[in-house]
Amino acid sequence: KQEVTQIPAALSVPEGENLVLNCSFTDSAIYNLQWFRQDPGKGLTSLLLIQSSQREQTSGRLNASLDKSSGRSTLYIAASQPGDSATYLCAVRPGDDKIIFGKGTRLHILP
Amino acid sequence: DAGVIQSPRHEVTEMGQEVTLRCKPISGHNSLFWYRQTMMRGLELLIYFNNNVPIDDSGMPEDRFSAKMPNASFSTLKIQPSEPRDSAVYFCASSRRTVDTQYFGPGTRLTVL
């Protein structure tokens, strides 16, 4: 059974620093992996989607990497800003169409 | 496009009452998903539809939960009777195809007293 783990559960970082969020999954047979952002009281917003054949995806200050063989993905945020404060969730799609979410990392950027 | 629309945004009810949550997916999206989010269990998929047909309802916790999608622009999730442990935020999401990026609604916060 596929399990997705995100450690740490919470992270505080001074504004301007670069940071890395981690995601690990137990079964390397995945279709794709996504990173989502969730603001308090809101739904999820997709940030980046990496297909199983890809190694990374970039969008602005965000870069997501995927290493299927080791069951790991990272989300790199450059030059962090207070507006980046949110919960970031990693989600893995195995071959059967259902997404499996991690519990997220709650990120707080200190002004 | 207005995005995925959910109603109500908040629902407070008493144990034993029937609760109906509503969702309007993004026009042109063929797949619709219902999720439940709690602090303890995180985000869990309850059921998903493709072209209005339920494909997988293995995440529905028990017979008290039911979901319908009578047409491409509307879906309901019903809980009858509701229990305090059903308290959670319920999200609806839609996508063009099942494997594409999902777009989430703002959620319905349900409190069962």
CSV table of C-alpha atoms in Angstrom, one decimal:
chain,number,residue,atom,x,y,z
A,1,LYS,CA,0.0,0.0,0.0
A,2,GLN,CA,1.4,3.4,-1.0
A,3,GLU,CA,2.1,5.8,1.8
A,4,VAL,CA,3.3,9.4,1.5
A,5,THR,CA,5.2,11.0,4.3
A,6,GLN,CA,6.2,14.7,4.8
A,7,ILE,CA,8.7,15.6,7.4
A,8,PRO,CA,8.8,18.0,9.2
A,9,ALA,CA,5.1,18.7,9.9
A,10,ALA,CA,6.0,22.4,10.5
A,11,LEU,CA,8.8,24.7,9.6
A,12,SER,CA,9.7,28.3,10.3
A,13,VAL,CA,12.2,30.1,8.1
A,14,PRO,CA,13.4,33.8,8.1
A,15,GLU,CA,12.3,35.8,5.1
A,16,GLY,CA,14.7,35.7,2.1
A,17,GLU,CA,16.1,32.3,2.8
A,18,ASN,CA,16.0,29.4,0.4
A,19,LEU,CA,14.3,26.3,1.8
A,20,VAL,CA,13.5,22.7,0.9
A,21,LEU,CA,10.4,20.7,1.7
A,22,ASN,CA,10.6,16.9,1.7
A,23,CYS,CA,8.3,14.2,0.6
A,24,SER,CA,8.8,10.4,0.6
A,25,PHE,CA,6.7,7.6,-0.7
A,26,THR,CA,6.9,3.9,-0.2
A,27,ASP,CA,6.1,2.5,-3.7
A,28,SER,CA,8.2,3.8,-6.6
A,29,ALA,CA,5.6,2.7,-9.2
A,30,ILE,CA,3.9,6.0,-9.6
A,31,TYR,CA,2.2,7.8,-12.6
A,32,ASN,CA,3.1,11.3,-11.3
A,33,LEU,CA,3.6,13.4,-8.3
A,34,GLN,CA,2.2,16.8,-7.4
A,35,TRP,CA,2.9,19.5,-5.0
A,36,PHE,CA,-0.1,21.5,-3.7
A,37,ARG,CA,-0.4,24.6,-1.5
A,38,GLN,CA,-3.2,25.1,1.0
A,39,ASP,CA,-3.9,28.4,2.7
A,40,PRO,CA,-5.9,28.4,6.0
A,41,GLY,CA,-9.6,27.9,5.4
A,42,LYS,CA,-9.1,27.4,1.6
A,43,GLY,CA,-8.9,24.6,-0.8
A,44,LEU,CA,-5.8,23.2,-2.4
A,45,THR,CA,-4.0,24.9,-5.3
A,46,SER,CA,-1.7,22.8,-7.6
A,47,LEU,CA,1.8,24.2,-7.8
A,48,LEU,CA,3.8,21.7,-9.8
A,49,LEU,CA,3.2,18.3,-11.4
A,50,ILE,CA,6.0,15.9,-12.3
A,51,GLN,CA,5.4,13.0,-14.5
A,52,SER,CA,7.1,9.7,-13.7
A,53,SER,CA,9.5,10.1,-16.6
A,54,GLN,CA,10.6,13.6,-15.5
A,55,ARG,CA,13.2,14.6,-12.9
A,56,GLU,CA,12.1,18.1,-12.1
A,57,GLN,CA,9.7,20.9,-12.8
A,58,THR,CA,10.1,24.6,-12.3
A,59,SER,CA,7.7,27.5,-11.9
A,60,GLY,CA,9.0,30.8,-10.9
A,61,ARG,CA,10.8,30.5,-7.5
A,62,LEU,CA,9.6,26.9,-7.1
A,63,ASN,CA,11.5,23.8,-8.2
A,64,ALA,CA,10.3,20.3,-7.6
A,65,SER,CA,12.4,17.3,-8.1
A,66,LEU,CA,11.6,13.6,-8.3
A,67,ASP,CA,13.7,10.6,-7.6
A,68,LYS,CA,11.5,7.5,-8.1
A,69,SER,CA,14.1,5.0,-7.3
A,70,SER,CA,14.6,6.4,-3.8
A,71,GLY,CA,11.0,7.3,-3.3
A,72,ARG,CA,11.7,11.0,-2.7
A,73,SER,CA,10.6,14.4,-3.9
A,74,THR,CA,11.7,17.8,-2.8
A,75,LEU,CA,10.1,21.2,-3.3
A,76,TYR,CA,12.7,24.0,-3.3
A,77,ILE,CA,11.5,27.6,-2.7
A,78,ALA,CA,14.0,30.3,-3.5
A,79,ALA,CA,14.1,33.7,-1.7
A,80,SER,CA,11.2,32.9,0.6
A,81,GLN,CA,8.5,35.6,1.2
A,82,PRO,CA,5.9,36.0,3.9
A,83,GLY,CA,3.3,35.2,1.3
A,84,ASP,CA,4.8,31.8,0.9
A,85,SER,CA,3.4,30.9,4.4
A,86,ALA,CA,0.9,28.0,3.9
A,87,THR,CA,0.7,24.3,4.1
A,88,TYR,CA,2.4,22.4,1.3
A,89,LEU,CA,1.1,18.9,0.4
A,90,CYS,CA,2.7,16.3,-1.7
A,91,ALA,CA,0.5,13.9,-3.6
A,92,VAL,CA,1.4,10.7,-5.4
A,93,ARG,CA,-0.7,9.1,-8.1
A,94,PRO,CA,-0.1,5.3,-8.4
A,95,GLY,CA,-1.3,3.6,-11.5
A,96,ASP,CA,-4.9,3.3,-10.4
A,97,ASP,CA,-5.9,7.0,-10.8
A,98,LYS,CA,-6.4,7.7,-7.1
A,99,ILE,CA,-4.2,10.4,-5.6
A,100,ILE,CA,-2.6,9.7,-2.2
A,101,PHE,CA,-1.7,12.8,-0.1
A,102,GLY,CA,0.8,13.4,2.5
A,103,LYS,CA,-0.3,15.2,5.6
A,104,GLY,CA,1.6,18.3,4.6
A,105,THR,CA,4.3,20.6,6.0
A,106,ARG,CA,3.1,23.8,7.5
A,107,LEU,CA,5.5,26.6,6.5
A,108,HIS,CA,5.8,29.9,8.3
A,109,ILE,CA,8.0,32.6,6.8
A,110,LEU,CA,9.2,35.0,9.5
A,111,PRO,CA,9.2,38.7,8.3
B,1,ASP,CA,-14.3,30.4,-15.0
B,2,ALA,CA,-15.5,30.6,-11.4
B,3,GLY,CA,-13.7,27.5,-10.4
B,4,VAL,CA,-15.2,24.7,-8.4
B,5,ILE,CA,-18.1,25.9,-6.4
B,6,GLN,CA,-19.2,24.2,-3.1
B,7,SER,CA,-22.1,24.9,-0.9
B,8,PRO,CA,-22.7,25.5,1.9
B,9,ARG,CA,-19.3,26.8,3.1
B,10,HIS,CA,-20.1,26.0,6.7
B,11,GLU,CA,-22.7,23.6,8.1
B,12,VAL,CA,-23.5,23.0,11.8
B,13,THR,CA,-26.0,20.3,12.5
B,14,GLU,CA,-27.0,17.9,15.3
B,15,MET,CA,-26.2,14.3,15.5
B,16,GLY,CA,-28.8,12.2,13.6
B,17,GLN,CA,-29.7,14.9,11.0
B,18,GLU,CA,-29.2,14.5,7.3
B,19,VAL,CA,-26.5,16.6,5.7
B,20,THR,CA,-26.2,17.4,2.0
B,21,LEU,CA,-23.1,18.9,0.5
B,22,ARG,CA,-23.1,20.3,-3.0
B,23,CYS,CA,-20.5,20.8,-5.7
B,24,LYS,CA,-20.4,22.4,-9.1
B,25,PRO,CA,-17.3,21.3,-11.1
B,26,ILE,CA,-15.5,23.4,-13.6
B,27,SER,CA,-17.3,23.4,-17.0
B,28,GLY,CA,-15.6,20.9,-19.3
B,29,HIS,CA,-14.1,18.8,-16.6
B,30,ASN,CA,-15.1,15.1,-16.8
B,31,SER,CA,-13.8,13.9,-13.5
B,32,LEU,CA,-15.1,14.8,-10.0
B,33,PHE,CA,-13.7,13.9,-6.7
B,34,TRP,CA,-14.9,14.2,-3.1
B,35,TYR,CA,-12.4,14.4,-0.3
B,36,ARG,CA,-12.5,14.7,3.5
B,37,GLN,CA,-9.8,16.4,5.5
B,38,THR,CA,-9.2,16.1,9.2
B,39,MET,CA,-6.2,16.9,11.4
B,40,MET,CA,-5.8,13.2,12.4
B,41,ARG,CA,-6.2,11.5,9.0
B,42,GLY,CA,-5.2,14.3,6.6
B,43,LEU,CA,-6.9,14.4,3.1
B,44,GLU,CA,-8.7,11.2,2.1
B,45,LEU,CA,-10.4,10.4,-1.1
B,46,LEU,CA,-14.0,9.4,-0.5
B,47,ILE,CA,-15.3,8.8,-4.1
B,48,TYR,CA,-14.7,9.9,-7.6
B,49,PHE,CA,-16.8,10.1,-10.8
B,50,ASN,CA,-15.8,10.0,-14.4
B,51,ASN,CA,-18.4,11.2,-16.9
B,52,ASN,CA,-21.0,11.2,-14.1
B,53,VAL,CA,-20.4,7.6,-13.3
B,54,PRO,CA,-19.0,6.5,-9.9
B,55,ILE,CA,-15.7,4.8,-10.5
B,56,ASP,CA,-14.4,4.1,-7.0
B,57,ASP,CA,-16.2,4.6,-3.8
B,58,SER,CA,-13.9,2.5,-1.6
B,59,GLY,CA,-13.1,5.5,0.5
B,60,MET,CA,-16.7,6.1,1.6
B,61,PRO,CA,-16.5,5.3,5.3
B,62,GLU,CA,-19.8,3.5,5.7
B,63,ASP,CA,-23.4,3.2,4.3
B,64,ARG,CA,-24.4,6.5,6.0
B,65,PHE,CA,-22.4,8.2,3.2
B,66,SER,CA,-23.8,8.4,-0.4
B,67,ALA,CA,-22.8,10.5,-3.4
B,68,LYS,CA,-24.6,11.2,-6.7
B,69,MET,CA,-23.7,13.0,-9.9
B,70,PRO,CA,-27.0,13.4,-11.9
B,71,ASN,CA,-25.3,15.5,-14.6
B,72,ALA,CA,-22.0,17.0,-15.6
B,73,SER,CA,-22.5,20.2,-13.6
B,74,PHE,CA,-23.7,19.0,-10.2
B,75,SER,CA,-22.8,16.5,-7.5
B,76,THR,CA,-24.0,15.9,-4.0
B,77,LEU,CA,-22.5,14.1,-1.0
B,78,LYS,CA,-25.1,13.1,1.6
B,79,ILE,CA,-24.6,11.9,5.2
B,80,GLN,CA,-27.6,10.3,6.8
B,81,PRO,CA,-27.6,10.1,9.8
B,82,SER,CA,-24.7,12.3,10.7
B,83,GLU,CA,-22.5,11.6,13.7
B,84,PRO,CA,-20.0,13.8,15.5
B,85,ARG,CA,-17.0,11.9,14.0
B,86,ASP,CA,-18.1,13.1,10.6
B,87,SER,CA,-17.0,16.6,11.5
B,88,ALA,CA,-14.4,17.6,9.0
B,89,VAL,CA,-13.8,19.8,5.9
B,90,TYR,CA,-15.2,18.2,2.8
B,91,PHE,CA,-13.6,19.2,-0.5
B,92,CYS,CA,-14.8,18.7,-4.0
B,93,ALA,CA,-12.3,18.7,-6.9
B,94,SER,CA,-12.6,18.4,-10.7
B,95,SER,CA,-10.2,17.7,-13.6
B,96,ARG,CA,-10.4,17.3,-17.3
B,97,ARG,CA,-9.4,13.7,-17.2
B,98,THR,CA,-8.9,11.5,-14.1
B,99,VAL,CA,-5.1,11.7,-14.4
B,100,ASP,CA,-4.9,15.5,-14.9
B,101,THR,CA,-4.4,18.2,-12.4
B,102,GLN,CA,-7.3,18.5,-10.0
B,103,TYR,CA,-8.8,21.9,-9.1
B,104,PHE,CA,-10.2,22.1,-5.6
B,105,GLY,CA,-13.2,24.0,-4.3
B,106,PRO,CA,-13.0,26.1,-1.1
B,107,GLY,CA,-14.5,23.2,1.0
B,108,THR,CA,-17.5,22.8,3.3
B,109,ARG,CA,-16.6,22.8,7.0
B,110,LEU,CA,-19.1,20.4,8.7
B,111,THR,CA,-19.6,20.4,12.4
B,112,VAL,CA,-21.9,17.7,13.9
B,113,LEU,CA,-22.8,18.4,17.5
